Tab-separated table of C-alpha atoms in Angstrom:
chain	number	residue	atom	x	y	z
A	500	SER	CA	-6.222	-0.586	20.905
A	501	ARG	CA	-7.158	3.096	21.049
A	502	SER	CA	-7.649	5.012	17.833
A	503	ALA	CA	-8.571	8.576	16.961
A	504	GLU	CA	-8.618	10.577	13.767
A	505	VAL	CA	-9.743	13.993	12.651
A	506	GLY	CA	-9.921	15.347	9.137
A	507	VAL	CA	-11.122	18.099	6.879
A	508	GLU	CA	-12.314	17.969	3.288
A	509	GLN	CA	-12.645	20.905	0.914
A	510	ARG	CA	-14.339	20.910	-2.483
A	511	LEU	CA	-13.155	23.365	-5.113
A	512	ALA	CA	-13.789	24.559	-8.678
A	513	ASN	CA	-17.555	24.029	-8.650
A	514	GLN	CA	-17.222	20.492	-7.224
A	515	ARG	CA	-14.681	19.453	-9.885
A	516	ALA	CA	-11.878	19.065	-7.339
A	517	LYS	CA	-11.504	17.880	-3.756
A	518	VAL	CA	-8.661	17.920	-1.237
A	519	ALA	CA	-8.648	16.145	2.115
A	520	LEU	CA	-6.326	16.068	5.123
A	521	THR	CA	-6.604	13.540	7.963
A	522	TYR	CA	-4.579	13.145	11.143
A	523	PHE	CA	-4.667	9.733	12.850
A	524	ASP	CA	-3.285	8.455	16.147
A	525	ASN	CA	-3.394	4.755	17.076
A	526	HIS	CA	-2.026	2.984	20.162
A	527	PHE	CA	-1.890	-0.813	20.433
A	528	THR	CA	-1.214	-2.785	23.610
A	529	ASP	CA	-0.361	-6.479	24.084
A	530	VAL	CA	0.845	-6.659	20.490
A	531	ILE	CA	1.253	-10.282	19.408
A	532	GLN	CA	4.404	-11.068	17.397
A	533	LEU	CA	6.010	-14.267	16.176
A	534	ILE	CA	9.634	-14.337	17.344
A	535	THR	CA	12.154	-16.867	16.054
A	536	THR	CA	13.503	-18.878	18.973
A	537	ASN	CA	15.859	-21.113	16.964
A	538	PRO	CA	17.212	-19.677	13.675
A	539	ALA	CA	18.702	-23.056	12.714
A	540	THR	CA	15.283	-24.725	12.573
A	541	SER	CA	13.146	-21.586	12.043
A	542	ALA	CA	11.229	-22.504	15.200
A	543	GLY	CA	9.263	-19.624	16.657
A	544	GLN	CA	6.873	-18.668	19.417
A	545	TYR	CA	4.179	-16.024	19.793
A	546	PHE	CA	4.717	-13.321	22.413
A	547	ASN	CA	2.879	-10.253	23.661
A	548	THR	CA	5.781	-7.958	22.894
A	549	GLY	CA	4.473	-4.661	24.228
A	550	VAL	CA	3.001	-1.362	23.065
A	551	THR	CA	3.214	0.343	19.671
A	552	ARG	CA	1.996	3.603	18.221
A	553	ALA	CA	1.082	4.565	14.690
A	554	ARG	CA	0.309	8.196	14.014
A	555	GLY	CA	0.589	10.468	11.046
A	556	ILE	CA	-1.220	12.309	8.282
A	557	GLU	CA	-2.996	11.343	5.100
A	558	LEU	CA	-3.349	13.755	2.185
A	559	GLY	CA	-5.693	13.133	-0.712
A	560	ALA	CA	-6.736	15.001	-3.831
A	561	GLU	CA	-9.126	14.356	-6.689
A	562	ALA	CA	-9.876	16.453	-9.749
A	563	ALA	CA	-11.964	16.263	-12.912
A	564	PRO	CA	-10.671	19.082	-15.124
A	565	ILE	CA	-12.994	17.901	-17.903
A	566	ALA	CA	-15.776	15.305	-17.913
A	567	ALA	CA	-13.610	12.709	-19.659
A	568	VAL	CA	-10.616	12.910	-17.297
A	569	ARG	CA	-10.337	12.201	-13.582
A	570	LEU	CA	-7.147	12.517	-11.545
A	571	ARG	CA	-6.430	11.299	-8.007
A	572	ALA	CA	-3.451	11.258	-5.670
A	573	SER	CA	-2.756	10.361	-2.052
A	574	TYR	CA	0.150	10.419	0.380
A	575	THR	CA	0.587	8.976	3.868
A	576	LEU	CA	3.293	9.941	6.362
A	577	LEU	CA	3.486	7.399	9.193
A	578	ASP	CA	5.303	7.765	12.489
A	579	GLY	CA	5.230	4.230	13.880
A	580	LYS	CA	7.351	3.005	16.797
A	581	VAL	CA	7.585	0.335	19.466
A	582	THR	CA	7.084	2.311	22.694
A	583	GLU	CA	7.234	-0.602	25.172
A	584	SER	CA	8.761	-4.013	24.538
A	585	ALA	CA	9.089	-7.321	26.349
A	586	VAL	CA	12.203	-7.919	24.204
A	587	PRO	CA	13.825	-4.445	24.252
A	588	THR	CA	17.064	-5.527	22.544
A	589	ASP	CA	15.380	-7.503	19.755
A	590	THR	CA	16.490	-6.319	16.308
A	591	VAL	CA	12.914	-6.331	14.982
A	592	PHE	CA	10.556	-5.754	17.907
A	593	GLY	CA	12.946	-3.913	20.241
A	594	LEU	CA	12.190	-0.702	22.100
A	595	GLY	CA	12.246	2.364	19.845
A	596	ASN	CA	12.269	0.404	16.579
A	597	THR	CA	10.073	1.492	13.721
A	598	LEU	CA	6.999	-0.629	13.100
A	599	PHE	CA	7.635	-3.857	11.252
A	600	ARG	CA	6.703	-3.737	7.537
A	601	ARG	CA	5.028	-0.346	7.857
A	602	PRO	CA	6.568	2.240	5.487
A	603	ARG	CA	7.070	5.783	6.718
A	604	ASN	CA	6.156	7.137	3.279
A	605	SER	CA	3.578	5.748	0.868
A	606	GLY	CA	1.260	7.117	-1.757
A	607	SER	CA	-0.661	6.585	-4.937
A	608	LEU	CA	-1.437	8.258	-8.262
A	609	GLY	CA	-4.205	7.532	-10.707
A	610	ILE	CA	-5.779	8.781	-13.896
A	611	TRP	CA	-9.034	7.748	-15.584
A	612	VAL	CA	-9.717	8.760	-19.185
A	613	GLN	CA	-12.723	8.150	-21.423
A	614	TRP	CA	-12.671	8.686	-25.180
A	615	GLN	CA	-15.575	7.618	-27.333
A	616	ARG	CA	-15.934	3.849	-26.688
A	617	LEU	CA	-12.625	3.474	-24.836
A	618	THR	CA	-12.003	3.848	-21.114
A	619	ALA	CA	-8.474	3.692	-19.664
A	620	ASP	CA	-7.411	3.607	-16.025
A	621	LEU	CA	-3.783	3.847	-14.821
A	622	ASN	CA	-2.964	3.453	-11.113
A	623	GLY	CA	0.375	3.664	-9.348
A	624	ALA	CA	1.290	2.769	-5.767
A	625	PHE	CA	4.502	3.900	-4.087
A	626	ILE	CA	5.879	2.213	-0.974
A	627	GLY	CA	8.873	3.743	0.792
A	628	ARG	CA	11.548	2.003	2.834
A	629	PHE	CA	10.328	-0.081	5.758
A	630	ALA	CA	11.737	-2.315	8.480
A	631	ASP	CA	11.864	-5.982	7.508
A	632	SER	CA	13.945	-8.981	8.527
A	633	ASP	CA	15.164	-12.370	7.340
A	634	PHE	CA	15.245	-13.399	11.037
A	635	GLY	CA	18.888	-14.409	10.891
A	636	LEU	CA	18.890	-16.450	7.686
A	637	PHE	CA	21.544	-14.400	5.867
A	638	ALA	CA	24.876	-12.806	6.723
A	639	PRO	CA	24.758	-9.858	6.946
A	640	SER	CA	21.166	-10.035	8.113
A	641	PHE	CA	18.455	-8.334	6.103
A	642	ARG	CA	17.056	-5.395	8.112
A	643	GLU	CA	15.246	-3.112	5.667
A	644	SER	CA	13.220	-3.306	2.482
A	645	PRO	CA	14.117	-0.587	-0.044
A	646	GLY	CA	10.482	-0.061	-1.016
A	647	HIS	CA	9.040	-0.210	-4.513
A	648	SER	CA	6.555	1.262	-6.947
A	649	LEU	CA	3.851	-0.586	-8.822
A	650	TRP	CA	1.693	0.385	-11.821
A	651	ASP	CA	-1.486	-1.307	-13.040
A	652	ALA	CA	-3.410	-0.460	-16.207
A	653	ARG	CA	-6.946	-1.237	-17.383
A	654	VAL	CA	-8.526	-0.566	-20.780
A	655	THR	CA	-12.111	-1.355	-21.726
A	656	ALA	CA	-13.670	-1.017	-25.152
A	657	THR	CA	-17.422	-1.016	-25.726
A	658	LEU	CA	-17.693	-3.133	-28.899
A	659	THR	CA	-21.481	-3.416	-28.965
A	660	PRO	CA	-24.202	-2.403	-26.475
A	661	ARG	CA	-23.865	-5.890	-24.942
A	662	LEU	CA	-20.177	-6.736	-25.526
A	663	THR	CA	-17.184	-5.088	-23.833
A	664	GLY	CA	-13.542	-5.992	-24.450
A	665	LEU	CA	-11.083	-5.909	-21.519
A	666	LEU	CA	-7.296	-5.521	-21.314
A	667	MET	CA	-5.670	-5.646	-17.859
A	668	ILE	CA	-1.959	-5.321	-17.154
A	669	ASP	CA	-0.744	-5.814	-13.592
A	670	ASN	CA	2.779	-4.723	-12.635
A	671	LEU	CA	3.104	-2.747	-15.858
A	672	THR	CA	6.804	-1.927	-15.371
A	673	ASN	CA	7.705	-5.532	-14.441
A	674	GLN	CA	8.998	-4.641	-10.970
A	675	ASP	CA	10.759	-7.408	-9.044
A	676	TYR	CA	10.195	-6.940	-5.316
A	677	SER	CA	9.289	-8.858	-2.167
A	678	GLU	CA	6.663	-7.733	0.328
A	679	PRO	CA	7.310	-9.397	2.699
A	680	ILE	CA	10.783	-10.784	1.988
A	681	GLY	CA	10.726	-14.164	0.311
A	682	TYR	CA	7.237	-13.798	-1.172
A	683	GLN	CA	7.730	-12.535	-4.688
A	684	PRO	CA	4.576	-11.379	-6.476
A	685	LEU	CA	3.851	-11.990	-10.118
A	686	LEU	CA	5.917	-10.024	-12.567
A	687	ARG	CA	4.082	-8.324	-15.440
A	688	ALA	CA	0.770	-10.115	-15.990
A	689	VAL	CA	-1.389	-9.415	-19.038
A	690	ARG	CA	-4.986	-10.574	-19.229
A	691	VAL	CA	-7.464	-10.153	-22.064
A	692	GLY	CA	-11.157	-10.868	-21.775
A	693	ALA	CA	-14.692	-9.908	-22.662
A	694	ARG	CA	-17.857	-9.070	-20.764
A	695	LEU	CA	-21.189	-10.058	-22.290
A	696	SER	CA	-24.403	-8.582	-20.879
A	697	PHE	CA	-27.874	-10.050	-21.312
């Protein structure tokens, strides 16, 4: 592989805010992929399928408008393609195809808030459409994932100097998605706990 990146970071508002921009360019040769050789039995074989590229930009921003609030956001634009292929007509790894399971657009948002003895953290991840495949299991065949968004929340409460209560909610909006296809994550999961310090 050959990778290069260059970026710039700028702090603003007396260090209370930061923005960053990064350009990256990656080239991979002799990429190893598992290709289904018999859809009826799901038999497959590993191949060196060729050369791929992944280049794009990453944008990031953080801000703390007041001491008790922190905001953050990021966005990635990816231009990923198969530039040489040992199986140029393959529906997944063929020449010119977008990179497998690599979204063109993705990003995140987050906010952290502290109020007296409570601290809350909300984080969101956004995954755009990306190339995927059922490798011939369905008709018509599955070729693309529609993408999804995911929110997680955390709340901590300082009950005593030694005891902290915890509330964690994963997949807050109860999204049903597969990444990759066929591997469904947990739906909304709520956990409650405590941390005791000695």
